Short mmCIF file of C-alpha atoms in Angstrom, two decimals:
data_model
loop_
_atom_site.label_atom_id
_atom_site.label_comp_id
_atom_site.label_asym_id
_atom_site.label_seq_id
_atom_site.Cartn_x
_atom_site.Cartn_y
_atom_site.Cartn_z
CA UNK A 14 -3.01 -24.72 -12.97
CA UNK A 15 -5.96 -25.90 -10.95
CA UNK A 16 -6.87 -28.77 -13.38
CA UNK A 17 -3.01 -29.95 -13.12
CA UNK A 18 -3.45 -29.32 -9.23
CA UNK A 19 -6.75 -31.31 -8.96
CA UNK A 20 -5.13 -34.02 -11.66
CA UNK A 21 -2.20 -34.66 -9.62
CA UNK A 22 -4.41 -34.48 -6.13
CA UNK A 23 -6.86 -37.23 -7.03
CA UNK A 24 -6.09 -39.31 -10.22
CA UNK A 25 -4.21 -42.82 -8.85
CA UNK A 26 -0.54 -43.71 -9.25
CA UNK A 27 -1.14 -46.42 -11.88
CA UNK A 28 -1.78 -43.12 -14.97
CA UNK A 29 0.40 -40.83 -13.38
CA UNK A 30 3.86 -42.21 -11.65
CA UNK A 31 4.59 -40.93 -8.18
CA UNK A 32 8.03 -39.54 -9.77
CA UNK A 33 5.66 -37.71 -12.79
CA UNK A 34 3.59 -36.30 -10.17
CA UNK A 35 6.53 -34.84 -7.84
CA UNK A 36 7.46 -33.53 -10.84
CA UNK A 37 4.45 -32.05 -12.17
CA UNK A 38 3.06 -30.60 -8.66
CA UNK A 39 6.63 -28.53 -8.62
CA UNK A 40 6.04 -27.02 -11.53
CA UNK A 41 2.45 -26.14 -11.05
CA UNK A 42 3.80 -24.71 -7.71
CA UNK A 43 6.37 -22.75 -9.28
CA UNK A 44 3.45 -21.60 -12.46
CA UNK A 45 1.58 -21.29 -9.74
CA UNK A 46 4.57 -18.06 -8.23
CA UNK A 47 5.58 -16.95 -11.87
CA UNK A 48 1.27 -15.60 -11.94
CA UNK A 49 2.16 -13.12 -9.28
CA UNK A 50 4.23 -11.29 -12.83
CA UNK A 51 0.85 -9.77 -13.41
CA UNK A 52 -0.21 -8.42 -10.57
CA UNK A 53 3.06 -6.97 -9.71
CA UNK A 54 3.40 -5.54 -13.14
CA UNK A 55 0.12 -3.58 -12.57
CA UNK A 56 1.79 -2.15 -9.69
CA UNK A 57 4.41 -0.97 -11.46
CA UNK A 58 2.65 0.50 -14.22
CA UNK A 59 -0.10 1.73 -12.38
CA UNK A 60 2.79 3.93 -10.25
CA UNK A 61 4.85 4.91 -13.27
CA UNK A 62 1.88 6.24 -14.85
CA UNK A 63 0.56 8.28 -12.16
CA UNK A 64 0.32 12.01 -13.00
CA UNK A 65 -0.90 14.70 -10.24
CA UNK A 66 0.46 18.54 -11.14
CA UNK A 67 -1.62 21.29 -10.26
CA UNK A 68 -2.40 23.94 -13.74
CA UNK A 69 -1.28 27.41 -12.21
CA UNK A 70 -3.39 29.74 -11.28
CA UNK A 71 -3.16 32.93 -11.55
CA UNK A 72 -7.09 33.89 -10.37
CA UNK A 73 -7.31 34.62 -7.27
CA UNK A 74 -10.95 33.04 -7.37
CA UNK A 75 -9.57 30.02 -8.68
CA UNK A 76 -7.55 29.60 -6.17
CA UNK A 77 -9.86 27.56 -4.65
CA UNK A 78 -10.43 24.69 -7.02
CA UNK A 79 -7.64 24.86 -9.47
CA UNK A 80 -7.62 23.08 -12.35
CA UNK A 81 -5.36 19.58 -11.83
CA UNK A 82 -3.68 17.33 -14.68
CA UNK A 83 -4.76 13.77 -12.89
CA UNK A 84 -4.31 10.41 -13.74
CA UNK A 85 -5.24 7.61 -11.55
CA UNK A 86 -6.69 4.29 -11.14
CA UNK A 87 -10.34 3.19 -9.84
CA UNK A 88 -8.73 -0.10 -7.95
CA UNK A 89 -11.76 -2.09 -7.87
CA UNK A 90 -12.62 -5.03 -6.04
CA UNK A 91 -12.35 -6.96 -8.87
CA UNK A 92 -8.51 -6.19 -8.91
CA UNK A 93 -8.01 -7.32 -5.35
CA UNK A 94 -9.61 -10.91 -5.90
CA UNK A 95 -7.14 -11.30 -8.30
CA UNK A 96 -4.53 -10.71 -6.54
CA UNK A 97 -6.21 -12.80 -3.89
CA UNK A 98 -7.05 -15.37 -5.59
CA UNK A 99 -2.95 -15.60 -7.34
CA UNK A 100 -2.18 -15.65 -3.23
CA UNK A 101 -4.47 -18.50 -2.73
CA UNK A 102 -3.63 -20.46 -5.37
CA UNK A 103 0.35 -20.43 -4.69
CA UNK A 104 -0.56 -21.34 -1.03
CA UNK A 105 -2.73 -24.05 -2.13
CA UNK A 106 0.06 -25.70 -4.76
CA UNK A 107 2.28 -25.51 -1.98
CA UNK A 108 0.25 -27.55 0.77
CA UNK A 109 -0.32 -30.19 -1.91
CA UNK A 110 3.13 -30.49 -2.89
CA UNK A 111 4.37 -30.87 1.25
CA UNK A 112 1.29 -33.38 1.55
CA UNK A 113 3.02 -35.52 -1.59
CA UNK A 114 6.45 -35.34 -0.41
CA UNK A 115 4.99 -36.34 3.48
CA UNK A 116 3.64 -39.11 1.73
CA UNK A 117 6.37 -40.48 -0.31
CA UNK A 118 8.96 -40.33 2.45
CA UNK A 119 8.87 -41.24 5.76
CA UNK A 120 9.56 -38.95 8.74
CA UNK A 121 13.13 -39.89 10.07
CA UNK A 122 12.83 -40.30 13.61
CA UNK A 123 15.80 -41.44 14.93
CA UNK A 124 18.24 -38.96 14.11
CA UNK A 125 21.32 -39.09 16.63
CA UNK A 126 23.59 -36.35 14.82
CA UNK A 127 23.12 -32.62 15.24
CA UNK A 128 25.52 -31.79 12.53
CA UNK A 129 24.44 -28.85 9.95
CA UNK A 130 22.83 -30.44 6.85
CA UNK A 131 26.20 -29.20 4.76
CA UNK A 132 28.06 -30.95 6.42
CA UNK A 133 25.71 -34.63 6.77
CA UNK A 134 27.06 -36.11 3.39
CA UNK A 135 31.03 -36.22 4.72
CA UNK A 136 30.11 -37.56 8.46
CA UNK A 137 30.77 -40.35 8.27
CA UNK A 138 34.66 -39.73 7.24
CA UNK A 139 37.60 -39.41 9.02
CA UNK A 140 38.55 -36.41 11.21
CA UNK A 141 41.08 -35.36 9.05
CA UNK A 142 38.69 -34.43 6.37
CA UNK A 143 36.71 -32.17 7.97
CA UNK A 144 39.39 -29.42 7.27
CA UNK A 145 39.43 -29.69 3.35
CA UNK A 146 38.63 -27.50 1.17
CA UNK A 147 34.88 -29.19 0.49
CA UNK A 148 34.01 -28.40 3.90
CA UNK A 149 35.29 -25.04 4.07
CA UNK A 150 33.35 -23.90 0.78
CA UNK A 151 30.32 -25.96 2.25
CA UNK A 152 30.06 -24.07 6.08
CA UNK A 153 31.54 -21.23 5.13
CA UNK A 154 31.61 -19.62 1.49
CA UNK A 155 27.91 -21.29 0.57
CA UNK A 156 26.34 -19.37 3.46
CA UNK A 157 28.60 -16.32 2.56
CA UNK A 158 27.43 -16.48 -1.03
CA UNK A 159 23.66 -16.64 0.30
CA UNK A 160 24.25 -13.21 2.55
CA UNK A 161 26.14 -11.54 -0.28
CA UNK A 162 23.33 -12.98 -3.10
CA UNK A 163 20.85 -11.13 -0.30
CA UNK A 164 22.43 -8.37 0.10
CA UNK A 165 22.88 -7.45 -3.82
CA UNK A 166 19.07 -7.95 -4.02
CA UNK A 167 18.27 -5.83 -1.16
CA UNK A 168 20.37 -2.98 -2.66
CA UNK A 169 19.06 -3.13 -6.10
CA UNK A 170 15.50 -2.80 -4.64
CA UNK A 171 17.07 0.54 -3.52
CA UNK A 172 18.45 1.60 -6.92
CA UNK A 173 17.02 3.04 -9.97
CA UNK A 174 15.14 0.18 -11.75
CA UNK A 175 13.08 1.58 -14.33
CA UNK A 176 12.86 5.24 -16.05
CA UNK A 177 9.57 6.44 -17.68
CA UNK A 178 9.65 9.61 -20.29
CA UNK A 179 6.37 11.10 -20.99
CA UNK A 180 6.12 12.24 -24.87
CA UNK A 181 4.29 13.93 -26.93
CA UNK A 182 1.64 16.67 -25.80
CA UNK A 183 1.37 15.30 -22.25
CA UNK A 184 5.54 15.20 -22.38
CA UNK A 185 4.79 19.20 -22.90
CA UNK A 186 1.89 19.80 -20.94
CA UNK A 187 4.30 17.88 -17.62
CA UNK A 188 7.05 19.82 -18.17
CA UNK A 189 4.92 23.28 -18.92
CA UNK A 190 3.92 22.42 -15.55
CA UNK A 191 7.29 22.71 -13.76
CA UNK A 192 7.38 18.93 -13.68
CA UNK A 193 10.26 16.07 -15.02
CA UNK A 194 8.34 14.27 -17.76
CA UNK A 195 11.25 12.08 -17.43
CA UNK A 196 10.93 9.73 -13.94
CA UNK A 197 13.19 7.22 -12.13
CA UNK A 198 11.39 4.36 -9.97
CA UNK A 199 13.02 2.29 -7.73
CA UNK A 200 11.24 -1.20 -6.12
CA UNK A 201 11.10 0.29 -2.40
CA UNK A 202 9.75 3.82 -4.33
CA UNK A 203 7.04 2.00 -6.53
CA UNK A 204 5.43 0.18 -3.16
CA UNK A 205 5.63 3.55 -1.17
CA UNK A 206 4.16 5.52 -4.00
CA UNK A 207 1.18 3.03 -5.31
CA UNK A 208 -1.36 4.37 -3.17
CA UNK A 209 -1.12 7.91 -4.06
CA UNK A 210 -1.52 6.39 -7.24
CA UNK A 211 -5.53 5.20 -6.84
CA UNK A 212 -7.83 7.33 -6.45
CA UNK A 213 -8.58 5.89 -3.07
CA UNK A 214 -5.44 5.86 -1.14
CA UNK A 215 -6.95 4.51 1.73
CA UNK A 216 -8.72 1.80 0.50
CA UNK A 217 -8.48 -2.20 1.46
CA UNK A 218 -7.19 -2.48 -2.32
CA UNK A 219 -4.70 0.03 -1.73
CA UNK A 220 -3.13 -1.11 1.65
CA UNK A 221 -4.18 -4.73 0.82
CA UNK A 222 -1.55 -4.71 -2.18
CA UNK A 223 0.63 -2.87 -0.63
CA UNK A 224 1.38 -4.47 2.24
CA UNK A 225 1.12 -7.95 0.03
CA UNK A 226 3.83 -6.29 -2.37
CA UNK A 227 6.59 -5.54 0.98
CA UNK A 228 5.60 -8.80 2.22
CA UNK A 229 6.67 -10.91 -1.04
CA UNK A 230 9.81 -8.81 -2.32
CA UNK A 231 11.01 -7.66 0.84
CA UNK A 232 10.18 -9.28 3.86
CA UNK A 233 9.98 -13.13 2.48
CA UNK A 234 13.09 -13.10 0.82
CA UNK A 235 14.95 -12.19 3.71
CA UNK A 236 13.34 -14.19 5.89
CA UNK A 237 14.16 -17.28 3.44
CA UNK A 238 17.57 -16.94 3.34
CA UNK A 239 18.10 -15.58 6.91
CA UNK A 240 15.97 -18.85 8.37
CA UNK A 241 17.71 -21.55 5.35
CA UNK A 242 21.44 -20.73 6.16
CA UNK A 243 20.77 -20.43 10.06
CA UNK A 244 19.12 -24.05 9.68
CA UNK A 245 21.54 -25.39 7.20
CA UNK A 246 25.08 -24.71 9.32
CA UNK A 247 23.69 -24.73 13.01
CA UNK A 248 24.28 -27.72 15.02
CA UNK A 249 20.40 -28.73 16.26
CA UNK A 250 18.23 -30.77 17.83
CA UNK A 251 15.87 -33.03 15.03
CA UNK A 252 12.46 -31.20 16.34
CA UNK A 253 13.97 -28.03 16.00
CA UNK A 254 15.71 -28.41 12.83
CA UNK A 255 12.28 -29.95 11.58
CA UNK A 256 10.36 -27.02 12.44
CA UNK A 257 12.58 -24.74 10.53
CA UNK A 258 12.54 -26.50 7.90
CA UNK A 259 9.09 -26.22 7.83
CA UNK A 260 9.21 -22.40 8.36
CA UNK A 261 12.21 -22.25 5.50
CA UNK A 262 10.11 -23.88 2.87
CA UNK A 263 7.11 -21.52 3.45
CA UNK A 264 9.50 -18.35 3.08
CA UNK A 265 10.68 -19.54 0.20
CA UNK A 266 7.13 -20.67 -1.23
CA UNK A 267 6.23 -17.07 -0.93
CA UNK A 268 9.53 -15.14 -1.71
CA UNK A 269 8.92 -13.12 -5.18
CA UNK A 270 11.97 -11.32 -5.17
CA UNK A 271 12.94 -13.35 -8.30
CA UNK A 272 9.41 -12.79 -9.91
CA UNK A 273 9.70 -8.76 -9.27
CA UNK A 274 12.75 -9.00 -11.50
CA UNK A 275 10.37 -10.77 -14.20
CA UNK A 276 7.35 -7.78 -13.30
CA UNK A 277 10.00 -4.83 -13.97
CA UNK A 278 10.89 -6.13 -17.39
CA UNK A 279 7.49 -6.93 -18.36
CA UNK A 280 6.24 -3.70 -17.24
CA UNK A 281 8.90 -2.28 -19.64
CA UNK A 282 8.09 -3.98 -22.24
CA UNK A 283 4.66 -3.07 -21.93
CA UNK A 284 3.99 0.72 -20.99
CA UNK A 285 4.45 1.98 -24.53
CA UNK A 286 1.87 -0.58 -25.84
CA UNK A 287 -0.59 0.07 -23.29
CA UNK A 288 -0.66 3.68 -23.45
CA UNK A 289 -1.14 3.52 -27.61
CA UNK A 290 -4.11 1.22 -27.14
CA UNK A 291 -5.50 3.37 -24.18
CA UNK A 292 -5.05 6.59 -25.85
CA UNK A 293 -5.98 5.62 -29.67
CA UNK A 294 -9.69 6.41 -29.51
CA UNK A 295 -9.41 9.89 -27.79
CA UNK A 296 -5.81 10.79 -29.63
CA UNK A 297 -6.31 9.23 -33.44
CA UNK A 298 -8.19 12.10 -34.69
CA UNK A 299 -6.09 14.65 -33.43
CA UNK A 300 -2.58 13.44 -34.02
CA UNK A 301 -2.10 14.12 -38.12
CA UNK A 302 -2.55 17.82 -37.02
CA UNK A 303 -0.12 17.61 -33.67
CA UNK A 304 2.33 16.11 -35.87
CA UNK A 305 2.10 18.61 -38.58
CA UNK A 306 2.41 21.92 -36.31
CA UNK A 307 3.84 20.58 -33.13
CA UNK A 308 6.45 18.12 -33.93
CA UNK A 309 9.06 20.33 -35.87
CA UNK A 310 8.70 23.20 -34.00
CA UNK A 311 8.97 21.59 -29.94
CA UNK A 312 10.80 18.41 -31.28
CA UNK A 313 8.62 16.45 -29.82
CA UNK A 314 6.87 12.88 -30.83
CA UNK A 315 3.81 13.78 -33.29
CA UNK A 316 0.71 12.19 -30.87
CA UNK A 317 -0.87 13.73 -28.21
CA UNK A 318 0.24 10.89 -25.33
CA UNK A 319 2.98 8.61 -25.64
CA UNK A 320 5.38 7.11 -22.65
CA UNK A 321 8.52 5.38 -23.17
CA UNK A 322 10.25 2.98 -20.71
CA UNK A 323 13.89 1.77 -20.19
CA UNK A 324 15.57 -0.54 -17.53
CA UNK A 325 18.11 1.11 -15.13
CA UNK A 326 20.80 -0.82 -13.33
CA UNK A 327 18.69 -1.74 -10.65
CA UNK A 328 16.82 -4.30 -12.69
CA UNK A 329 19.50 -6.51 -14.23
CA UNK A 330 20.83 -6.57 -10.93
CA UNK A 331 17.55 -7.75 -9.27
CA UNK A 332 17.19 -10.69 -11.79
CA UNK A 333 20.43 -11.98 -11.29
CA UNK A 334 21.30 -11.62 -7.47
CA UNK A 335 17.42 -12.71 -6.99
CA UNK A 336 18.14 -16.06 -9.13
CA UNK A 337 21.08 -16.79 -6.12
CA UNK A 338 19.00 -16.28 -3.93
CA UNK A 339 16.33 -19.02 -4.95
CA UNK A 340 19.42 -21.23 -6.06
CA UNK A 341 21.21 -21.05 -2.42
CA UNK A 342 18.13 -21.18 -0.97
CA UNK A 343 16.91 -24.36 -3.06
CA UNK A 344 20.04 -25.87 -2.30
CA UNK A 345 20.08 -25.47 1.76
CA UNK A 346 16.49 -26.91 1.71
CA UNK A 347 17.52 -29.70 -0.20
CA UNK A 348 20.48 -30.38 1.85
CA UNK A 349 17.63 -30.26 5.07
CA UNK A 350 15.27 -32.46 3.50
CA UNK A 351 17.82 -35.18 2.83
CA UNK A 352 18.44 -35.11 6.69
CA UNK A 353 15.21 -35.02 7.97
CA UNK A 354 13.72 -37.78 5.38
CA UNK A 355 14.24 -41.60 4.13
CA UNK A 356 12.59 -42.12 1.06
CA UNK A 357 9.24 -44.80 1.18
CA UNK A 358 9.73 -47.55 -1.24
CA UNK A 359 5.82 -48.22 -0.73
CA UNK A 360 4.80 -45.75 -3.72
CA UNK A 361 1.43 -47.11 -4.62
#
């Protein structure tokens, strides 16, 4: 993404069109939001493999330091640049695709209308038009649609998304401990619950990501569709319309509602594999004999740690109302740009 970023930045219109590079700096922009999958599907993981049950005790001199079941995560500094560094390279993608687009098209100055962007393409017809259908759908059911895409997504962050089912001899040792090897996450859960998850839950990497992980599926989205449909169907003044603008296109630059849907299944997908390759050194040897005295007689998978994943409805319904989203949104920014800017014929 960086060489495409640099390629685009400095190699001259006659090898790469101006329309090629438009075209090639939005998709590195978009690459450059579709990286923050894995980071947020550490997150996930990370939280849905968290175990913490005391053993019980039933010495009273070991009441003291009993004996804890623990599994957590050393998040190292090395995991934070990461993320970092994913942050700084959307950010950067995105001020090099505004500078291209503020060089290819000339600031309109002179606007004299204050009509909402929706409604720009019909001005100039006659009166009678503006109570057709077109218009309705365009002031009134498009910014409906946007709330009602927002709202779904802002629910389903609230529903069960994923469900993780320890197996095996950790499946027995959890529920041998009074616990429910079988868990439900939601989205607003796995945030609240990653830093009981490290083994420093006060660390910068622990608030650090989790205050980056509210910020991009929670608080940007909103703000994105909130700031886009206020801008896009109330009357304003150019500067001020400009200015959101300006605001809506950074929302939606860092909105990852859409790429949370793409973490959960992912993380699915993944759990099971990860915990085989973590656990094969430590578990091969012992698992012929777990699955010829255990498995029969607690009906239980034959290895000594497996976890298996599934999607709940909370997922499918993140994907799809967080695809809306970016679609109304995309379309209410495009609907402001074509106000606010004349193309430049000048491309060289």
């Amino acid at each position: 993404l960086l060489v495409a970023l640099l390629v685009c930045w400095f190699v001259p219109p006659r090898f790469v069109a101006v329309k090629t590079r438009g075209m090639a700096l939005a998709a590195t922009h978009w690459l450059a939001k579709m990286s923050l999958v894995g980071p947020l599907m550490n997150v996930i993981i990370i939280v849905a493999l968290r175990l913490d049950r005391a053993l019980p005790v039933t010495n009273t001199a070991l009441a003291a330091h009993p004996l804890v079941l623990l599994l957590h995560v050393d998040a190292t500094y090395g995991y934070t640049g990461v993320l970092g560094a994913t942050i700084t390279l959307l950010i950067l993608t995105y001020v090099v695709l505004s500078d291209h687009r503020a060089l290819l098209f000339f600031r309109t100055t002179g606007i004299k209308t204050s009509l909402p962007p929706v409604l720009t393409s019909s001005a100039s017809s006659s009166s009678s038009s503006s109570s057709t259908l077109r218009q309705r759908v365009r002031l009134v059911l498009l910014p409906v649609a946007a709330l009602g895409a927002l709202g779904a997504c802002l629910a389903s962050m609230f529903l069960p998304a994923i469900s993780v089912n320890y197996e095996g001899m950790i499946g027995l040792a959890v529920d041998a401990l009074g616990a429910n090897a079988n868990r439900t996450y939601t989205v607003a859960g796995i945030g609240s619950e990653f830093p009981l998850a490290l083994s420093a839950p006060r660390s910068f990497a622990a608030h650090f990501t989790q205050s980056y992980y509210f910020a991009s599926v929670f608080l940007f989205p909103f703000l994105d569709v909130l700031v886009s449909v206020i801008c896009a169907i109330v009357p304003m003044r150019p500067y001020t319309r400009k200015v959101t603008y300006y605001l809506c296109e950074n929302f939606h630059a860092l909105a990852a509602a859409d790429v949370m849907g793409i973490a959960l299944v992912a993380a699915v997908l993944q759990i099971r594999h990860l915990i085989r390759r973590m656990s094969e050194l430590f578990c091969a040897p012992v698992n012929p004999y777990i699955n010829t005295f255990f498995q029969q007689q607690y009906n239980t998978t034959g290895v000594c740690a497996a976890v298996d994943a599934h999607y709940e409805v909370g997922t499918p319904l993140l994907v799809v109302a967080s695809v809306a989203v970016w679609a109304a949104t995309a379309y209410f920014q495009h609907r402001m740009r074509a106000q606010l800017y004349t193309p430049h014929h000048n491309q060289s």
